[in-house]
Amino acid sequence: MASEGQRRHWEKTRSLTYIVLVIWAIFGILIPWFAKELDAFSFLGFELGYYMLVQGSLIVFVALIWIQNFRQDAIDDEYGSGE
Amino acid sequence: MAVSGGTKSSSFIDNLGKVYGLYTLGFLVFFALMAILEQVGVGARAIGIGFLLFTIVIYAVIGWLSRTMQVEAYYVAGREVPALYNGMATAADWMSGASFVALAGGIYFGGYPYLGFVIGWTGGYVLVNALMAPYLRKFGCYTVPDFIGTRYGGNLARFVAVVVLVVASFTYVTAQINATGTIAARALGIPFTLGVWFGLLGILLCSMLGGMRGVTWTQVAQYIVLIIAYLVPVIWMSNAQGFGIIPHFSYGGAAQRIAELEGQLGLQAAQEAIAGVRVLTTPHFDPQGGLDSWKFVTLAICMMAGTASLPHILMRYFTTPSVRAARKSVGWSLFFIFLLYFTAPALATLTKLQLLDPTLATSIIGKSVEEVMNLEWIQNWSQVGMLAIADQNGDGLLQLNEFFMRPDIVVLATPEIAGLPYVISGLVAAGGMAAAMSTADGLLLAIANALSHDLYYKIIDPSADTRIRLIVARVLLIVIGAAAALIASLQLTGILGAVAWAFCFANSGLFFPLVLGIWWKRANRQGAIAGMALGFLAGTAYLYYVYTGGTPWLGIDHLRFGMIGMAVSLVATVVVSLMTAEPDEETQAMVDEVRIPTGETIIGRSH
């Protein structure tokens, strides 16, 4: 059975994953849903809704993975599961 | 760069930067050489052939050098692929002929709804990283059904997973072989059917001798070619036409100008349709909210969940040295994919503006039909039936709804539209070939490995020795490749090749059983089998219903049937699991073990 350390490690891993999934849902689902409304704003000469679909959300996805991995590495190291 | 022996292999790994650096340099020198040859008068055809043969010979050499008779090397490239290179290989594995050739054209003609693919095909990697890749790597499986079979236990679960994998991947691979055939046929001037078999030969040269190892190192080489071939024309065009040095950050004005021009020119259907080509009727970007938003989001969700369940992608993360490297390589993968995906909308926008804007020299809309008909690129593409000009209202001027084009040719024709030298077109053809070949390789290998490892070795003959297993794997590779090429050469791919279907098949059958296998200890064998089988059947039945003329329910059409499949799969997995006994302690301990990044792999220990 899982030790106390393993349990804590998994709890932290799980919370991090939930946060990542929420951010993913905002940029992958919510923002595309409201693209029309966002077009009222402009960004770098683009209409904001359009910008998010062709660049903004994509940049967030890339950054999100790298930040998650950075955090996850720290969690792993903390509980002695680093490599 | 001999990579066939144990110790030699590690010196190859240490020198990857040097090897691929030299390779890239060599490719650029070749490109320069072709450019010089064009200037001294060598014909376009010879340059096209040169690009294709040069790149394919290099891939074949890499495939030969990677030959192996070791199981670990054949199935998972010896688990020694560094994160950065696995990222490149995954990007090539991922970006198919469709992404390279058709994505920008799709955006050009499809406008807002089509951007659902862009979001879906990038956002999916967040799911791969958060839910799947690190855990599957820790598991230490050779194939995706290997995970299902070990986590849930029993041959039936493994078998159902193999079926879903084969259907999803085969749907996808025929389209890729079709694309290699099209490109080979056009560049080499041979009939399409012959082109298909030529393409298959190239694909098998990369994968047959070295399995996953051969595919990995050719995919890295193919990524380098395809990304150069995608970026160079766009940046060159942008500079030649004054859209900015790096167009990605400065085309917002161009997008707005298109909206303005669309208002002036009017987006109307053609008076008379022409088969195989279409006029622009969808605004460049005009979301309507409501059902439009719903359809966008459901498409994106299907593509994202499909990304996270397509076996040819997931198995790439089995090849890294560690769990941490697997995660890191997901990061690299999406970065390398992102380079192409955020270029595609820029390409679509700038190409469209060049055709539409009367203040630009390249524009054709509003000019006299006679003048436009005399343009060389119009003539070239009209001859092969991929473009048409028809003065249907008889006023002698070309209207927007009198200019017909096949969406697929936007990327291929852009260099000519912008008046770039032919050497760029040759480069683009080589890039398209690399994209289609690398994806076809990954898919064929996924199918053949599942059949040879899961069906033959694990279910039919568990005592088979290594040599027999690897021979079976290769024979299957040839047979499946030939079957796919045969279907592609019949040109049924209009039906079979819908790439979106592959994603929906995969997510209907595999997404929830995979996710819950890691994230929910209570998920058991019965639940997983029900989830895979019912999800897959429900999705397929719904596809059949809408495809044969049924009214889509809530706008869920044949591109989004995964919504139905996934919903059924989730409910079935959960309900059936709860109705039956919980998994034994050993399985639960296995799940705990999967969640810890370090230590031995699960499968390595049970062997």
mmCIF file of N, CA, C and O in Angstrom, chain A:
data_model
loop_
_atom_site.group_PDB
_atom_site.id
_atom_site.type_symbol
_atom_site.label_atom_id
_atom_site.label_comp_id
_atom_site.label_asym_id
_atom_site.label_seq_id
_atom_site.Cartn_x
_atom_site.Cartn_y
_atom_site.Cartn_z
ATOM 1 N N MET A 1 0.836 -1.218 0.000
ATOM 2 C CA MET A 1 0.000 0.000 0.000
ATOM 3 C C MET A 1 0.864 1.259 0.000
ATOM 4 O O MET A 1 2.032 1.237 0.360
ATOM 5 N N ALA A 2 0.253 2.315 -0.393
ATOM 6 C CA ALA A 2 1.010 3.553 -0.563
ATOM 7 C C ALA A 2 1.446 4.123 0.787
ATOM 8 O O ALA A 2 0.672 4.111 1.737
ATOM 9 N N SER A 3 2.675 4.608 0.856
ATOM 10 C CA SER A 3 3.170 5.214 2.085
ATOM 11 C C SER A 3 2.614 6.626 2.211
ATOM 12 O O SER A 3 2.026 7.165 1.279
ATOM 13 N N GLU A 4 2.852 7.229 3.406
ATOM 14 C CA GLU A 4 2.378 8.591 3.659
ATOM 15 C C GLU A 4 2.980 9.569 2.642
ATOM 16 O O GLU A 4 2.278 10.380 2.064
ATOM 17 N N GLY A 5 4.298 9.424 2.401
ATOM 18 C CA GLY A 5 4.968 10.294 1.438
ATOM 19 C C GLY A 5 4.374 10.169 0.052
ATOM 20 O O GLY A 5 4.122 11.164 -0.622
ATOM 21 N N GLN A 6 4.124 8.939 -0.351
ATOM 22 C CA GLN A 6 3.520 8.701 -1.664
ATOM 23 C C GLN A 6 2.143 9.350 -1.760
ATOM 24 O O GLN A 6 1.771 9.912 -2.771
ATOM 25 N N ARG A 7 1.409 9.252 -0.659
ATOM 26 C CA ARG A 7 0.048 9.797 -0.658
ATOM 27 C C ARG A 7 0.091 11.321 -0.845
ATOM 28 O O ARG A 7 -0.629 11.895 -1.645
ATOM 29 N N ARG A 8 0.990 11.959 -0.073
ATOM 30 C CA ARG A 8 1.128 13.420 -0.168
ATOM 31 C C ARG A 8 1.586 13.809 -1.574
ATOM 32 O O ARG A 8 1.109 14.782 -2.156
ATOM 33 N N HIS A 9 2.533 13.043 -2.100
ATOM 34 C CA HIS A 9 3.041 13.312 -3.442
ATOM 35 C C HIS A 9 1.902 13.268 -4.450
ATOM 36 O O HIS A 9 1.763 14.131 -5.311
ATOM 37 N N TRP A 10 1.073 12.258 -4.323
ATOM 38 C CA TRP A 10 -0.027 12.113 -5.277
ATOM 39 C C TRP A 10 -1.068 13.214 -5.104
ATOM 40 O O TRP A 10 -1.592 13.749 -6.080
ATOM 41 N N GLU A 11 -1.326 13.606 -3.845
ATOM 42 C CA GLU A 11 -2.281 14.699 -3.616
ATOM 43 C C GLU A 11 -1.832 15.969 -4.309
ATOM 44 O O GLU A 11 -2.615 16.654 -4.967
ATOM 45 N N LYS A 12 -0.541 16.287 -4.153
ATOM 46 C CA LYS A 12 -0.018 17.499 -4.783
ATOM 47 C C LYS A 12 -0.049 17.385 -6.299
ATOM 48 O O LYS A 12 -0.378 18.341 -7.001
ATOM 49 N N THR A 13 0.327 16.200 -6.798
ATOM 50 C CA THR A 13 0.306 15.989 -8.244
ATOM 51 C C THR A 13 -1.103 16.185 -8.775
ATOM 52 O O THR A 13 -1.328 16.827 -9.807
ATOM 53 N N ARG A 14 -2.049 15.642 -8.028
ATOM 54 C CA ARG A 14 -3.442 15.721 -8.470
ATOM 55 C C ARG A 14 -3.944 17.168 -8.473
ATOM 56 O O ARG A 14 -4.569 17.614 -9.423
ATOM 57 N N SER A 15 -3.641 17.925 -7.405
ATOM 58 C CA SER A 15 -4.089 19.327 -7.375
ATOM 59 C C SER A 15 -3.496 20.092 -8.545
ATOM 60 O O SER A 15 -4.184 20.885 -9.194
ATOM 61 N N LEU A 16 -2.207 19.867 -8.807
ATOM 62 C CA LEU A 16 -1.561 20.560 -9.924
ATOM 63 C C LEU A 16 -2.285 20.214 -11.224
ATOM 64 O O LEU A 16 -2.569 21.089 -12.043
ATOM 65 N N THR A 17 -2.612 18.937 -11.402
ATOM 66 C CA THR A 17 -3.292 18.513 -12.619
ATOM 67 C C THR A 17 -4.654 19.198 -12.747
ATOM 68 O O THR A 17 -5.030 19.644 -13.829
ATOM 69 N N TYR A 18 -5.384 19.299 -11.629
ATOM 70 C CA TYR A 18 -6.691 19.960 -11.693
ATOM 71 C C TYR A 18 -6.544 21.418 -12.135
ATOM 72 O O TYR A 18 -7.308 21.905 -12.968
ATOM 73 N N ILE A 19 -5.555 22.093 -11.570
ATOM 74 C CA ILE A 19 -5.354 23.500 -11.953
ATOM 75 C C ILE A 19 -5.061 23.592 -13.451
ATOM 76 O O ILE A 19 -5.609 24.432 -14.169
ATOM 77 N N VAL A 20 -4.204 22.701 -13.918
ATOM 78 C CA VAL A 20 -3.854 22.700 -15.342
ATOM 79 C C VAL A 20 -5.101 22.474 -16.201
ATOM 80 O O VAL A 20 -5.318 23.159 -17.202
ATOM 81 N N LEU A 21 -5.944 21.548 -15.764
ATOM 82 C CA LEU A 21 -7.144 21.255 -16.563
ATOM 83 C C LEU A 21 -8.107 22.443 -16.582
ATOM 84 O O LEU A 21 -8.765 22.695 -17.597
ATOM 85 N N VAL A 22 -8.172 23.183 -15.467
ATOM 86 C CA VAL A 22 -9.050 24.361 -15.449
ATOM 87 C C VAL A 22 -8.535 25.412 -16.442
ATOM 88 O O VAL A 22 -9.301 25.951 -17.247
ATOM 89 N N ILE A 23 -7.235 25.656 -16.413
ATOM 90 C CA ILE A 23 -6.662 26.645 -17.347
ATOM 91 C C ILE A 23 -6.860 26.175 -18.786
ATOM 92 O O ILE A 23 -7.232 26.950 -19.674
ATOM 93 N N TRP A 24 -6.645 24.872 -18.994
ATOM 94 C CA TRP A 24 -6.866 24.295 -20.327
ATOM 95 C C TRP A 24 -8.302 24.549 -20.786
ATOM 96 O O TRP A 24 -8.551 24.944 -21.924
ATOM 97 N N ALA A 25 -9.272 24.337 -19.885
ATOM 98 C CA ALA A 25 -10.681 24.506 -20.259
ATOM 99 C C ALA A 25 -10.986 25.974 -20.575
ATOM 100 O O ALA A 25 -11.754 26.275 -21.487
ATOM 101 N N ILE A 26 -10.355 26.879 -19.829
ATOM 102 C CA ILE A 26 -10.613 28.304 -20.096
ATOM 103 C C ILE A 26 -10.149 28.664 -21.504
ATOM 104 O O ILE A 26 -10.884 29.264 -22.294
ATOM 105 N N PHE A 27 -8.921 28.234 -21.863
ATOM 106 C CA PHE A 27 -8.369 28.655 -23.155
ATOM 107 C C PHE A 27 -8.782 27.750 -24.309
ATOM 108 O O PHE A 27 -8.746 28.153 -25.458
ATOM 109 N N GLY A 28 -9.165 26.516 -23.994
ATOM 110 C CA GLY A 28 -9.534 25.601 -25.069
ATOM 111 C C GLY A 28 -11.032 25.562 -25.326
ATOM 112 O O GLY A 28 -11.473 25.135 -26.386
ATOM 113 N N ILE A 29 -11.831 25.984 -24.341
ATOM 114 C CA ILE A 29 -13.285 25.856 -24.484
ATOM 115 C C ILE A 29 -13.986 27.198 -24.276
ATOM 116 O O ILE A 29 -14.722 27.667 -25.139
ATOM 117 N N LEU A 30 -13.715 27.829 -23.119
ATOM 118 C CA LEU A 30 -14.458 29.042 -22.773
ATOM 119 C C LEU A 30 -14.174 30.193 -23.739
ATOM 120 O O LEU A 30 -15.097 30.827 -24.266
ATOM 121 N N ILE A 31 -12.904 30.456 -23.981
ATOM 122 C CA ILE A 31 -12.545 31.590 -24.846
ATOM 123 C C ILE A 31 -13.026 31.387 -26.285
ATOM 124 O O ILE A 31 -13.618 32.296 -26.867
ATOM 125 N N PRO A 32 -12.831 30.196 -26.870
ATOM 126 C CA PRO A 32 -13.402 29.988 -28.213
ATOM 127 C C PRO A 32 -14.922 30.177 -28.231
ATOM 128 O O PRO A 32 -15.481 30.677 -29.197
ATOM 129 N N TRP A 33 -15.573 29.794 -27.146
ATOM 130 C CA TRP A 33 -17.028 29.939 -27.072
ATOM 131 C C TRP A 33 -17.422 31.417 -27.189
ATOM 132 O O TRP A 33 -18.394 31.761 -27.835
ATOM 133 N N PHE A 34 -16.646 32.280 -26.538
ATOM 134 C CA PHE A 34 -16.986 33.705 -26.527
ATOM 135 C C PHE A 34 -16.165 34.516 -27.524
ATOM 136 O O PHE A 34 -15.957 35.708 -27.334
ATOM 137 N N ALA A 35 -15.714 33.868 -28.608
ATOM 138 C CA ALA A 35 -14.868 34.566 -29.591
ATOM 139 C C ALA A 35 -15.551 35.829 -30.119
ATOM 140 O O ALA A 35 -14.924 36.874 -30.276
ATOM 141 N N LYS A 36 -16.835 35.746 -30.381
ATOM 142 C CA LYS A 36 -17.564 36.888 -30.939
ATOM 143 C C LYS A 36 -17.536 38.074 -29.973
ATOM 144 O O LYS A 36 -17.242 39.203 -30.372
ATOM 145 N N GLU A 37 -17.801 37.778 -28.699
ATOM 146 C CA GLU A 37 -17.812 38.844 -27.697
ATOM 147 C C GLU A 37 -16.415 39.463 -27.549
ATOM 148 O O GLU A 37 -16.268 40.669 -27.414
ATOM 149 N N LEU A 38 -15.395 38.606 -27.601
ATOM 150 C CA LEU A 38 -14.022 39.100 -27.417
ATOM 151 C C LEU A 38 -13.574 39.970 -28.572
ATOM 152 O O LEU A 38 -12.648 40.770 -28.443
ATOM 153 N N ASP A 39 -14.206 39.824 -29.716
ATOM 154 C CA ASP A 39 -13.813 40.609 -30.878
ATOM 155 C C ASP A 39 -14.038 42.100 -30.697
ATOM 156 O O ASP A 39 -13.530 42.910 -31.463
ATOM 157 N N ALA A 40 -14.812 42.458 -29.666
ATOM 158 C CA ALA A 40 -15.020 43.873 -29.381
ATOM 159 C C ALA A 40 -13.698 44.531 -28.956
ATOM 160 O O ALA A 40 -13.526 45.737 -29.093
ATOM 161 N N PHE A 41 -12.758 43.711 -28.453
ATOM 162 C CA PHE A 41 -11.468 44.254 -28.022
ATOM 163 C C PHE A 41 -10.433 44.013 -29.110
ATOM 164 O O PHE A 41 -10.610 43.139 -29.955
ATOM 165 N N SER A 42 -9.372 44.811 -29.060
ATOM 166 C CA SER A 42 -8.335 44.556 -30.064
ATOM 167 C C SER A 42 -6.983 44.411 -29.400
ATOM 168 O O SER A 42 -6.746 44.933 -28.310
ATOM 169 N N PHE A 43 -6.119 43.610 -30.034
ATOM 170 C CA PHE A 43 -4.826 43.280 -29.430
ATOM 171 C C PHE A 43 -3.799 43.152 -30.540
ATOM 172 O O PHE A 43 -4.016 42.390 -31.485
ATOM 173 N N LEU A 44 -2.711 43.913 -30.471
ATOM 174 C CA LEU A 44 -1.651 43.885 -31.494
ATOM 175 C C LEU A 44 -2.209 44.072 -32.912
ATOM 176 O O LEU A 44 -1.699 43.491 -33.864
ATOM 177 N N GLY A 45 -3.304 44.804 -33.022
ATOM 178 C CA GLY A 45 -3.891 45.019 -34.343
ATOM 179 C C GLY A 45 -4.823 43.901 -34.776
ATOM 180 O O GLY A 45 -5.392 43.947 -35.861
ATOM 181 N N PHE A 46 -4.982 42.874 -33.933
ATOM 182 C CA PHE A 46 -5.930 41.796 -34.222
ATOM 183 C C PHE A 46 -7.203 42.059 -33.420
ATOM 184 O O PHE A 46 -7.161 42.671 -32.354
ATOM 185 N N GLU A 47 -8.319 41.516 -33.898
ATOM 186 C CA GLU A 47 -9.490 41.439 -33.023
ATOM 187 C C GLU A 47 -9.176 40.357 -32.005
ATOM 188 O O GLU A 47 -8.638 39.302 -32.361
ATOM 189 N N LEU A 48 -9.513 40.592 -30.741
ATOM 190 C CA LEU A 48 -9.031 39.709 -29.675
ATOM 191 C C LEU A 48 -9.516 38.254 -29.825
ATOM 192 O O LEU A 48 -8.744 37.325 -29.638
ATOM 193 N N GLY A 49 -10.788 38.074 -30.186
ATOM 194 C CA GLY A 49 -11.310 36.708 -30.325
ATOM 195 C C GLY A 49 -10.523 35.941 -31.371
ATOM 196 O O GLY A 49 -10.099 34.801 -31.156
ATOM 197 N N TYR A 50 -10.272 36.566 -32.506
ATOM 198 C CA TYR A 50 -9.502 35.952 -33.581
ATOM 199 C C TYR A 50 -8.079 35.668 -33.113
ATOM 200 O O TYR A 50 -7.551 34.571 -33.311
ATOM 201 N N TYR A 51 -7.494 36.661 -32.443
ATOM 202 C CA TYR A 51 -6.122 36.488 -31.987
ATOM 203 C C TYR A 51 -5.982 35.277 -31.077
ATOM 204 O O TYR A 51 -5.040 34.484 -31.209
ATOM 205 N N MET A 52 -6.933 35.116 -30.169
ATOM 206 C CA MET A 52 -6.839 34.000 -29.232
ATOM 207 C C MET A 52 -6.889 32.661 -29.972
ATOM 208 O O MET A 52 -6.191 31.721 -29.624
ATOM 209 N N LEU A 53 -7.710 32.570 -31.007
ATOM 210 C CA LEU A 53 -7.851 31.298 -31.712
ATOM 211 C C LEU A 53 -6.648 30.973 -32.587
ATOM 212 O O LEU A 53 -6.327 29.812 -32.794
ATOM 213 N N VAL A 54 -6.008 31.986 -33.144
ATOM 214 C CA VAL A 54 -4.887 31.680 -34.039
ATOM 215 C C VAL A 54 -3.530 31.729 -33.339
ATOM 216 O O VAL A 54 -2.564 31.171 -33.849
ATOM 217 N N GLN A 55 -3.446 32.396 -32.194
ATOM 218 C CA GLN A 55 -2.150 32.470 -31.509
ATOM 219 C C GLN A 55 -2.252 32.384 -29.995
ATOM 220 O O GLN A 55 -1.548 31.593 -29.371
ATOM 221 N N GLY A 56 -3.124 33.187 -29.412
ATOM 222 C CA GLY A 56 -3.147 33.347 -27.957
ATOM 223 C C GLY A 56 -3.286 32.044 -27.199
ATOM 224 O O GLY A 56 -2.446 31.701 -26.364
ATOM 225 N N SER A 57 -4.338 31.291 -27.505
ATOM 226 C CA SER A 57 -4.559 30.036 -26.781
ATOM 227 C C SER A 57 -3.413 29.067 -27.027
ATOM 228 O O SER A 57 -3.013 28.325 -26.134
ATOM 229 N N LEU A 58 -2.875 29.064 -28.241
ATOM 230 C CA LEU A 58 -1.778 28.153 -28.576
ATOM 231 C C LEU A 58 -0.552 28.441 -27.716
ATOM 232 O O LEU A 58 0.085 27.524 -27.189
ATOM 233 N N ILE A 59 -0.258 29.744 -27.568
ATOM 234 C CA ILE A 59 0.887 30.130 -26.743
ATOM 235 C C ILE A 59 0.646 29.700 -25.302
ATOM 236 O O ILE A 59 1.539 29.170 -24.633
ATOM 237 N N VAL A 60 -0.585 29.882 -24.826
ATOM 238 C CA VAL A 60 -0.912 29.470 -23.457
ATOM 239 C C VAL A 60 -0.717 27.964 -23.291
ATOM 240 O O VAL A 60 -0.155 27.509 -22.299
ATOM 241 N N PHE A 61 -1.141 27.176 -24.276
ATOM 242 C CA PHE A 61 -0.992 25.709 -24.171
ATOM 243 C C PHE A 61 0.483 25.325 -24.035
ATOM 244 O O PHE A 61 0.844 24.495 -23.196
ATOM 245 N N VAL A 62 1.322 25.908 -24.879
ATOM 246 C CA VAL A 62 2.752 25.579 -24.815
ATOM 247 C C VAL A 62 3.297 25.945 -23.441
ATOM 248 O O VAL A 62 3.943 25.129 -22.764
ATOM 249 N N ALA A 63 3.001 27.183 -23.001
ATOM 250 C CA ALA A 63 3.519 27.643 -21.711
ATOM 251 C C ALA A 63 2.982 26.775 -20.581
ATOM 252 O O ALA A 63 3.715 26.423 -19.652
ATOM 253 N N LEU A 64 1.718 26.408 -20.673
ATOM 254 C CA LEU A 64 1.082 25.624 -19.620
ATOM 255 C C LEU A 64 1.800 24.294 -19.396
ATOM 256 O O LEU A 64 2.057 23.890 -18.258
ATOM 257 N N ILE A 65 2.156 23.623 -20.485
ATOM 258 C CA ILE A 65 2.843 22.338 -20.352
ATOM 259 C C ILE A 65 4.204 22.523 -19.686
ATOM 260 O O ILE A 65 4.567 21.799 -18.754
ATOM 261 N N TRP A 66 4.936 23.531 -20.136
ATOM 262 C CA TRP A 66 6.270 23.750 -19.560
ATOM 263 C C TRP A 66 6.183 24.130 -18.088
ATOM 264 O O TRP A 66 6.977 23.670 -17.272
ATOM 265 N N ILE A 67 5.189 24.971 -17.734
ATOM 266 C CA ILE A 67 5.062 25.381 -16.334
ATOM 267 C C ILE A 67 4.614 24.198 -15.475
ATOM 268 O O ILE A 67 5.136 23.964 -14.387
ATOM 269 N N GLN A 68 3.689 23.411 -15.998
ATOM 270 C CA GLN A 68 3.257 22.234 -15.241
ATOM 271 C C GLN A 68 4.446 21.310 -14.970
ATOM 272 O O GLN A 68 4.625 20.818 -13.858
ATOM 273 N N ASN A 69 5.257 21.085 -15.997
ATOM 274 C CA ASN A 69 6.394 20.183 -15.829
ATOM 275 C C ASN A 69 7.407 20.725 -14.828
ATOM 276 O O ASN A 69 7.977 19.971 -14.036
ATOM 277 N N PHE A 70 7.588 22.054 -14.858
ATOM 278 C CA PHE A 70 8.500 22.681 -13.909
ATOM 279 C C PHE A 70 8.000 22.457 -12.479
ATOM 280 O O PHE A 70 8.746 22.050 -11.594
ATOM 281 N N ARG A 71 6.693 22.673 -12.275
ATOM 282 C CA ARG A 71 6.089 22.469 -10.955
ATOM 283 C C ARG A 71 6.147 20.989 -10.554
ATOM 284 O O ARG A 71 6.433 20.642 -9.428
ATOM 285 N N GLN A 72 5.838 20.122 -11.511
ATOM 286 C CA GLN A 72 5.804 18.692 -11.204
ATOM 287 C C GLN A 72 7.200 18.181 -10.821
ATOM 288 O O GLN A 72 7.334 17.381 -9.899
ATOM 289 N N ASP A 73 8.210 18.685 -11.502
ATOM 290 C CA ASP A 73 9.583 18.300 -11.155
ATOM 291 C C ASP A 73 9.883 18.678 -9.712
ATOM 292 O O ASP A 73 10.498 17.909 -8.968
ATOM 293 N N ALA A 74 9.414 19.881 -9.320
ATOM 294 C CA ALA A 74 9.657 20.335 -7.946
ATOM 295 C C ALA A 74 8.942 19.417 -6.956
ATOM 296 O O ALA A 74 9.502 19.051 -5.922
ATOM 297 N N ILE A 75 7.700 19.052 -7.269
ATOM 298 C CA ILE A 75 6.951 18.146 -6.384
ATOM 299 C C ILE A 75 7.676 16.803 -6.272
ATOM 300 O O ILE A 75 7.855 16.269 -5.181
ATOM 301 N N ASP A 76 8.110 16.277 -7.418
ATOM 302 C CA ASP A 76 8.813 14.991 -7.407
ATOM 303 C C ASP A 76 10.067 15.065 -6.543
ATOM 304 O O ASP A 76 10.346 14.164 -5.749
ATOM 305 N N ASP A 77 10.831 16.155 -6.699
ATOM 306 C CA ASP A 77 12.071 16.293 -5.940
ATOM 307 C C ASP A 77 11.781 16.363 -4.451
ATOM 308 O O ASP A 77 12.468 15.752 -3.630
ATOM 309 N N GLU A 78 10.724 17.103 -4.101
ATOM 310 C CA GLU A 78 10.373 17.283 -2.695
ATOM 311 C C GLU A 78 10.105 15.936 -2.014
ATOM 312 O O GLU A 78 10.470 15.724 -0.867
ATOM 313 N N TYR A 79 9.471 15.033 -2.743
ATOM 314 C CA TYR A 79 9.128 13.750 -2.132
ATOM 315 C C TYR A 79 10.087 12.629 -2.533
ATOM 316 O O TYR A 79 9.755 11.453 -2.454
ATOM 317 N N GLY A 80 11.246 13.049 -3.016
ATOM 318 C CA GLY A 80 12.274 12.046 -3.288
ATOM 319 C C GLY A 80 11.987 11.165 -4.485
ATOM 320 O O GLY A 80 12.534 10.084 -4.617
ATOM 321 N N SER A 81 11.092 11.649 -5.368
ATOM 322 C CA SER A 81 10.825 10.869 -6.569
ATOM 323 C C SER A 81 11.467 11.510 -7.796
ATOM 324 O O SER A 81 11.140 11.150 -8.913
ATOM 325 N N GLY A 82 12.356 12.476 -7.534
ATOM 326 C CA GLY A 82 13.022 13.134 -8.665
ATOM 327 C C GLY A 82 14.004 12.179 -9.303
ATOM 328 O O GLY A 82 14.341 11.134 -8.747
ATOM 329 N N GLU A 83 14.457 12.551 -10.499
ATOM 330 C CA GLU A 83 15.349 11.620 -11.199
ATOM 331 C C GLU A 83 16.691 12.287 -11.456
ATOM 332 O O GLU A 83 16.766 13.479 -11.554
#
